[in-house]
mmCIF file of N, CA and C in Angstrom:
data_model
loop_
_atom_site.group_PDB
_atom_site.id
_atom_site.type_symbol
_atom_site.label_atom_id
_atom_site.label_comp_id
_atom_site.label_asym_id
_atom_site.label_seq_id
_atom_site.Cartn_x
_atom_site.Cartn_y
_atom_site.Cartn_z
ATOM 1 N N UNK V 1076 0.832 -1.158 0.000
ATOM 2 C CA UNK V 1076 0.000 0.000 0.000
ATOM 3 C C UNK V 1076 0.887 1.234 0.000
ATOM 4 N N UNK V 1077 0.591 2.375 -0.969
ATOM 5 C CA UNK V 1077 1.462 3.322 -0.914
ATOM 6 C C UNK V 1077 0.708 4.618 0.352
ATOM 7 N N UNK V 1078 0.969 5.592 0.473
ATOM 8 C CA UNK V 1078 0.959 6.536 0.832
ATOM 9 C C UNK V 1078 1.692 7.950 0.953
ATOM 10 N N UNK V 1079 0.592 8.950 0.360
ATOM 11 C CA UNK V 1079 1.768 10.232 -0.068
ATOM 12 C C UNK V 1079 1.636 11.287 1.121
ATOM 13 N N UNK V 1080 2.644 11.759 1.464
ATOM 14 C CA UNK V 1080 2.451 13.209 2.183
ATOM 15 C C UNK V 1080 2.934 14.308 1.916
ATOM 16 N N UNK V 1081 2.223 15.028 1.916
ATOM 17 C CA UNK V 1081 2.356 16.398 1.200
ATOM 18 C C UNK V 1081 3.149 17.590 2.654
ATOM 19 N N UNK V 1082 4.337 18.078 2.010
ATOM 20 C CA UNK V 1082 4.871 18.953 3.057
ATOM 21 C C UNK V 1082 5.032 20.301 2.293
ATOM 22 N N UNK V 1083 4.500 21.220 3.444
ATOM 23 C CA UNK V 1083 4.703 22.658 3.257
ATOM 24 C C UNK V 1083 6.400 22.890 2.213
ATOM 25 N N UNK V 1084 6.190 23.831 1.771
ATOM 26 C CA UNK V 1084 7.392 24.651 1.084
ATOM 27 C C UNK V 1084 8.068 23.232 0.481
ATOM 28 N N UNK V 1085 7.193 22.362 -0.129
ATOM 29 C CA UNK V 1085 7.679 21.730 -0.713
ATOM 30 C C UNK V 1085 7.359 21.435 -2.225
ATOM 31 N N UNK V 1086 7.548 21.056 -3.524
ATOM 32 C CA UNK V 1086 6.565 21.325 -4.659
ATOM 33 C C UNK V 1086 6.362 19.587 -4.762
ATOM 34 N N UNK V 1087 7.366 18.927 -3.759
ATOM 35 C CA UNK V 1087 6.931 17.355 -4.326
ATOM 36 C C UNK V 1087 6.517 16.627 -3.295
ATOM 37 N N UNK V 1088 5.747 15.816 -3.167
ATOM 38 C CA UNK V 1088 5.359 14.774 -2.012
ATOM 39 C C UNK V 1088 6.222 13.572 -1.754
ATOM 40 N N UNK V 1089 6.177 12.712 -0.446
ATOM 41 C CA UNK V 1089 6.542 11.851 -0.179
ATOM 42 C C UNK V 1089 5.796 11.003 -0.607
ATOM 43 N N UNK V 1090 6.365 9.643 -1.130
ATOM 44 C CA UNK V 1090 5.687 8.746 -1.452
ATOM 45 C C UNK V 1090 6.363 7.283 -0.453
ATOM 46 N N UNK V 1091 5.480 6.471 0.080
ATOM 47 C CA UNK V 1091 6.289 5.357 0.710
ATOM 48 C C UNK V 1091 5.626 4.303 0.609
ATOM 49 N N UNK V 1092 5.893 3.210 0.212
ATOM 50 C CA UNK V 1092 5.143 1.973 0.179
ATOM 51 C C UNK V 1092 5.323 0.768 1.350
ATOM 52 N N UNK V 1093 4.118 1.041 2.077
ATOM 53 C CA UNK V 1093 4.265 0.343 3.153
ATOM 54 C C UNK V 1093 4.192 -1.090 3.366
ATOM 55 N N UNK V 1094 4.466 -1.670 4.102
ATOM 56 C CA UNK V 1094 4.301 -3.304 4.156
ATOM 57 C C UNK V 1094 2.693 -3.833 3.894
ATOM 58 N N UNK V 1095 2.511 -5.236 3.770
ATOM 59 C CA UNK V 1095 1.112 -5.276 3.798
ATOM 60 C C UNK V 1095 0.819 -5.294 5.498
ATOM 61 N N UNK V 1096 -0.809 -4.772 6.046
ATOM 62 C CA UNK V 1096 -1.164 -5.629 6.941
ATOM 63 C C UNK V 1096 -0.926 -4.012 7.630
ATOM 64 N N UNK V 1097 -0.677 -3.224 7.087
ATOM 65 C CA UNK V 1097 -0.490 -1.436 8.054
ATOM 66 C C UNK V 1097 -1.357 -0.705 7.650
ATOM 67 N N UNK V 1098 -2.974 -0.852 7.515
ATOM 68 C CA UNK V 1098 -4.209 -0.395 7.224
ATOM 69 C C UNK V 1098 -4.490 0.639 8.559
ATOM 70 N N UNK V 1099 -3.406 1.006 9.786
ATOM 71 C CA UNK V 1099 -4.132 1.870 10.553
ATOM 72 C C UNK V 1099 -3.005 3.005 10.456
ATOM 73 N N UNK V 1100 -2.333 3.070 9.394
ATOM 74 C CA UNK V 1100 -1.447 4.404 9.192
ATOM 75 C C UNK V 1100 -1.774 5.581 9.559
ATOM 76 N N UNK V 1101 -2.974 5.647 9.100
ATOM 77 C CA UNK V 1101 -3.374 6.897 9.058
ATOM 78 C C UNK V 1101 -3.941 7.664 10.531
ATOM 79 N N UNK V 1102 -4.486 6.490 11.119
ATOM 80 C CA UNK V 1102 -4.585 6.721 12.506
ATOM 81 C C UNK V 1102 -3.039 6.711 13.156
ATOM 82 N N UNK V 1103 -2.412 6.704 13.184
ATOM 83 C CA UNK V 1103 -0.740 6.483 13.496
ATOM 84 C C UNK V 1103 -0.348 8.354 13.536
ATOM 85 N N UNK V 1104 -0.502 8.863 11.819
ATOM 86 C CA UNK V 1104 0.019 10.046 11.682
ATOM 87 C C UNK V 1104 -0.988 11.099 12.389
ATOM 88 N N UNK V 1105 -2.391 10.935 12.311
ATOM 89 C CA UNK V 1105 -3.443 11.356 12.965
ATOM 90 C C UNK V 1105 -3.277 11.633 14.417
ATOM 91 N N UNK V 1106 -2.884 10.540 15.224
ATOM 92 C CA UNK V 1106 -2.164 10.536 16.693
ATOM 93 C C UNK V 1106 -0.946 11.871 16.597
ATOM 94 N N UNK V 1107 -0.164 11.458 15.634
ATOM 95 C CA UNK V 1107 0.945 11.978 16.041
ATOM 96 C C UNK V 1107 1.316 13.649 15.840
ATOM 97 N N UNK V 1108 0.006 13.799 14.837
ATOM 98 C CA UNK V 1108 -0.015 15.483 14.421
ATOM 99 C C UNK V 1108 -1.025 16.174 15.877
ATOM 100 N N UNK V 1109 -2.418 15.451 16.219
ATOM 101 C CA UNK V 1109 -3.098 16.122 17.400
ATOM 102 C C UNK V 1109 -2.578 15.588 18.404
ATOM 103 N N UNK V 1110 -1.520 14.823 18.671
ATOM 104 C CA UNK V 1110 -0.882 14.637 20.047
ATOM 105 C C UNK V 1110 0.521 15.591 20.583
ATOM 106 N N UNK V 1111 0.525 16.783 19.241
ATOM 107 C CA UNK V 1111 1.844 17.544 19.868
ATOM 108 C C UNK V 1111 3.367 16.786 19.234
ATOM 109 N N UNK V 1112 3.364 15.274 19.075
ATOM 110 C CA UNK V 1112 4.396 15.124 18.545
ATOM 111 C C UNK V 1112 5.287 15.926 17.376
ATOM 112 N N UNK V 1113 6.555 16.154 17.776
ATOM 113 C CA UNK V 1113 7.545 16.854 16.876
ATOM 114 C C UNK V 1113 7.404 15.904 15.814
ATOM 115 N N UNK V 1114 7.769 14.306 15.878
ATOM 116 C CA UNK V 1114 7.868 13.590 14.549
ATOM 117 C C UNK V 1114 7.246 13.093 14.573
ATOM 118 N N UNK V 1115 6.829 11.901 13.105
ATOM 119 C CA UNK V 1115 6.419 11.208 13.023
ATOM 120 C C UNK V 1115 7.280 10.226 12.235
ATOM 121 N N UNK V 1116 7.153 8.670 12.645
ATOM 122 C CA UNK V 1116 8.563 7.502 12.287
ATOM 123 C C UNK V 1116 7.276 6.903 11.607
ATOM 124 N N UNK V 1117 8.088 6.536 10.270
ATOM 125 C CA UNK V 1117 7.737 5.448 9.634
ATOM 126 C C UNK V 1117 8.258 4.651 8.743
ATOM 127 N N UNK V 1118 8.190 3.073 8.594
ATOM 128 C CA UNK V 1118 9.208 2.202 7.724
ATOM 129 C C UNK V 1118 8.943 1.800 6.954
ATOM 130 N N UNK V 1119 9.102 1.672 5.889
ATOM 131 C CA UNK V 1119 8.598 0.841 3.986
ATOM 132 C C UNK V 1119 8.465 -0.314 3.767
ATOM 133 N N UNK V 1120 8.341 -0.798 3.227
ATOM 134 C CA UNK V 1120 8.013 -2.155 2.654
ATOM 135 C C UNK V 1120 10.013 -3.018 2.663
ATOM 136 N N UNK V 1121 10.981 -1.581 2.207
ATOM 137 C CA UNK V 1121 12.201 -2.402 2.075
ATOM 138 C C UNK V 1121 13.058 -2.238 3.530
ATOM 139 N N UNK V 1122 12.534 -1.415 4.750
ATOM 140 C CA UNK V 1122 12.931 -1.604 5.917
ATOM 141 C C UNK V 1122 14.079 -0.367 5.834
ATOM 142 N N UNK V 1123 13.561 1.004 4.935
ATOM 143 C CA UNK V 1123 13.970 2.045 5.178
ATOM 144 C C UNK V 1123 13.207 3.214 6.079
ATOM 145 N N UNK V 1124 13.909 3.584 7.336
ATOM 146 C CA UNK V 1124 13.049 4.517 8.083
ATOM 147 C C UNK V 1124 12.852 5.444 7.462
ATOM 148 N N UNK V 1125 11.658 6.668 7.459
ATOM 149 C CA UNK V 1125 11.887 7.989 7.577
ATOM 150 C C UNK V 1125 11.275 8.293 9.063
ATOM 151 N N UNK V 1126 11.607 9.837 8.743
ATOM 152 C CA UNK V 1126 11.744 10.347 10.236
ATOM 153 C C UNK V 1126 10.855 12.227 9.883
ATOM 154 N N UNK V 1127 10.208 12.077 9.873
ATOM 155 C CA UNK V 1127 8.948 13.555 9.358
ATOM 156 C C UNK V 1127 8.674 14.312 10.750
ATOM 157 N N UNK V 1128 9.003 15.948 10.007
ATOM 158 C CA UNK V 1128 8.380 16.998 11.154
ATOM 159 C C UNK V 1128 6.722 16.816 11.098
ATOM 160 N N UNK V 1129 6.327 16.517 12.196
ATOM 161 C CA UNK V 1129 4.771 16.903 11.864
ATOM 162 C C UNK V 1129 3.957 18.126 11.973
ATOM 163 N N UNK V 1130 5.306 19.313 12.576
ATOM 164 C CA UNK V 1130 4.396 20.384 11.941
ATOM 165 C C UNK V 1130 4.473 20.689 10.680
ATOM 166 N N UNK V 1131 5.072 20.089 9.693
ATOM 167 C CA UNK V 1131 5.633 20.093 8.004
ATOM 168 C C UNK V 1131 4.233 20.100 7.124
ATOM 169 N N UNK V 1132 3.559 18.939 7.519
ATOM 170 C CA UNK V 1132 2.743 18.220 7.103
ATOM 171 C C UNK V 1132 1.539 18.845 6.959
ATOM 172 N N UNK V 1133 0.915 18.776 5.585
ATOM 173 C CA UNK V 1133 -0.454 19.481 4.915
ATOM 174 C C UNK V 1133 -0.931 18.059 4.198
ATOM 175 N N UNK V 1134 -0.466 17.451 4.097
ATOM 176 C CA UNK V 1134 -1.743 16.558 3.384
ATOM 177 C C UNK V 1134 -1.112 14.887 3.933
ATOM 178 N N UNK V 1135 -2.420 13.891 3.875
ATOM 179 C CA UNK V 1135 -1.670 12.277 4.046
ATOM 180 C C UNK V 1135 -2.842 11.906 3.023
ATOM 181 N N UNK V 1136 -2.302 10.961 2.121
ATOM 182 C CA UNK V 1136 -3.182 10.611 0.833
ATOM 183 C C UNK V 1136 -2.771 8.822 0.990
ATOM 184 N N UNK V 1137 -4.130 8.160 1.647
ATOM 185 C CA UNK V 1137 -3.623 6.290 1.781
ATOM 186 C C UNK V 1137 -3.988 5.657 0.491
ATOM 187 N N UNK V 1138 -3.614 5.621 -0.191
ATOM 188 C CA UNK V 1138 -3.629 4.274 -1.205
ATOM 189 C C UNK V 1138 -4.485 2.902 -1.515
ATOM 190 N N UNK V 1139 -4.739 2.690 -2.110
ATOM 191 C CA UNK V 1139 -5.570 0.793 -1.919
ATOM 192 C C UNK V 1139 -4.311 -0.258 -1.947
ATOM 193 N N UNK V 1140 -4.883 -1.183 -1.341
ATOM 194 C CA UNK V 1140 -3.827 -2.015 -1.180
ATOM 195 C C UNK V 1140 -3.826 -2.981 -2.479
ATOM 196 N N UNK V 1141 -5.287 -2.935 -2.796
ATOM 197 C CA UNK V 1141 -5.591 -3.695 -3.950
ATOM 198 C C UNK V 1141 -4.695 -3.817 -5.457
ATOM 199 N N UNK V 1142 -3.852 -4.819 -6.015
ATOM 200 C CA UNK V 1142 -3.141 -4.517 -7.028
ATOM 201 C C UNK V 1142 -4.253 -4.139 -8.372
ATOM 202 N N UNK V 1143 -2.917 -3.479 -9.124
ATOM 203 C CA UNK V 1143 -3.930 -3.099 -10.483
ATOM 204 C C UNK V 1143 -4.151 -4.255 -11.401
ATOM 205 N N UNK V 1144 -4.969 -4.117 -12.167
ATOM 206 C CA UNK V 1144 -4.720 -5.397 -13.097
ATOM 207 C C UNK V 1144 -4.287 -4.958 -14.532
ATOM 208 N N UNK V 1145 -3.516 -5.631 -15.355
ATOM 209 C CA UNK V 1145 -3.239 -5.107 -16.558
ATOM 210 C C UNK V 1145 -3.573 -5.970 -17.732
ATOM 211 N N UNK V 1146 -3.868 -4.984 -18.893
ATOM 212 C CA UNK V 1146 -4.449 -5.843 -19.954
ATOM 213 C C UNK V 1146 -5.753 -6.215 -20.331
ATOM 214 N N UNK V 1147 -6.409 -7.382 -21.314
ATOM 215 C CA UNK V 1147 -7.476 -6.990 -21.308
ATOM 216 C C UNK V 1147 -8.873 -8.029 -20.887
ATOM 217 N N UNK V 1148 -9.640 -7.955 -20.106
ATOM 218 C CA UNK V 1148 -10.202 -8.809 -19.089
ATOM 219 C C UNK V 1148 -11.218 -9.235 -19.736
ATOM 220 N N UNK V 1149 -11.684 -10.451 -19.770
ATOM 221 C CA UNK V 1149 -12.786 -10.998 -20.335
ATOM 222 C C UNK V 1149 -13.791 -11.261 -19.066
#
């Protein structure tokens, strides 16, 4: 599942693709922006951290986990 976040004074978003089975992300960053937290930690699918200001943060955009399908479907 991907997920983008959009940061102030920035023109490009983060994009991170998370492991399967992390469907409460959003409650995670949600906590961590109305709880006062300075950051927010999170790890990818290949077991790279990031490490985000959460006063930075203007947008969180969650993804489907669902793959696409390609080609043509009968």
């Amino acid at each position: 599942m991907d997920i983008k976040i959009g940061l102030a004074d920035s023109p490009r978003e983060l994009v991170i693709k998370l492991p399967e089975g992390q469907d409460d992300v959003l409650s995670t960053v949600e906590q961590a922006i109305s709880g006062g937290q300075p950051t927010l930690k999170l790890e990818d699918a290949k077991g790279q951290r990031y490490l985000i200001r959460t006063e930075r943060i203007v947008y969180v955009e969650q993804g489907t986990a669902a793959a696409r399908t390609v080609g043509f479907m009968r």
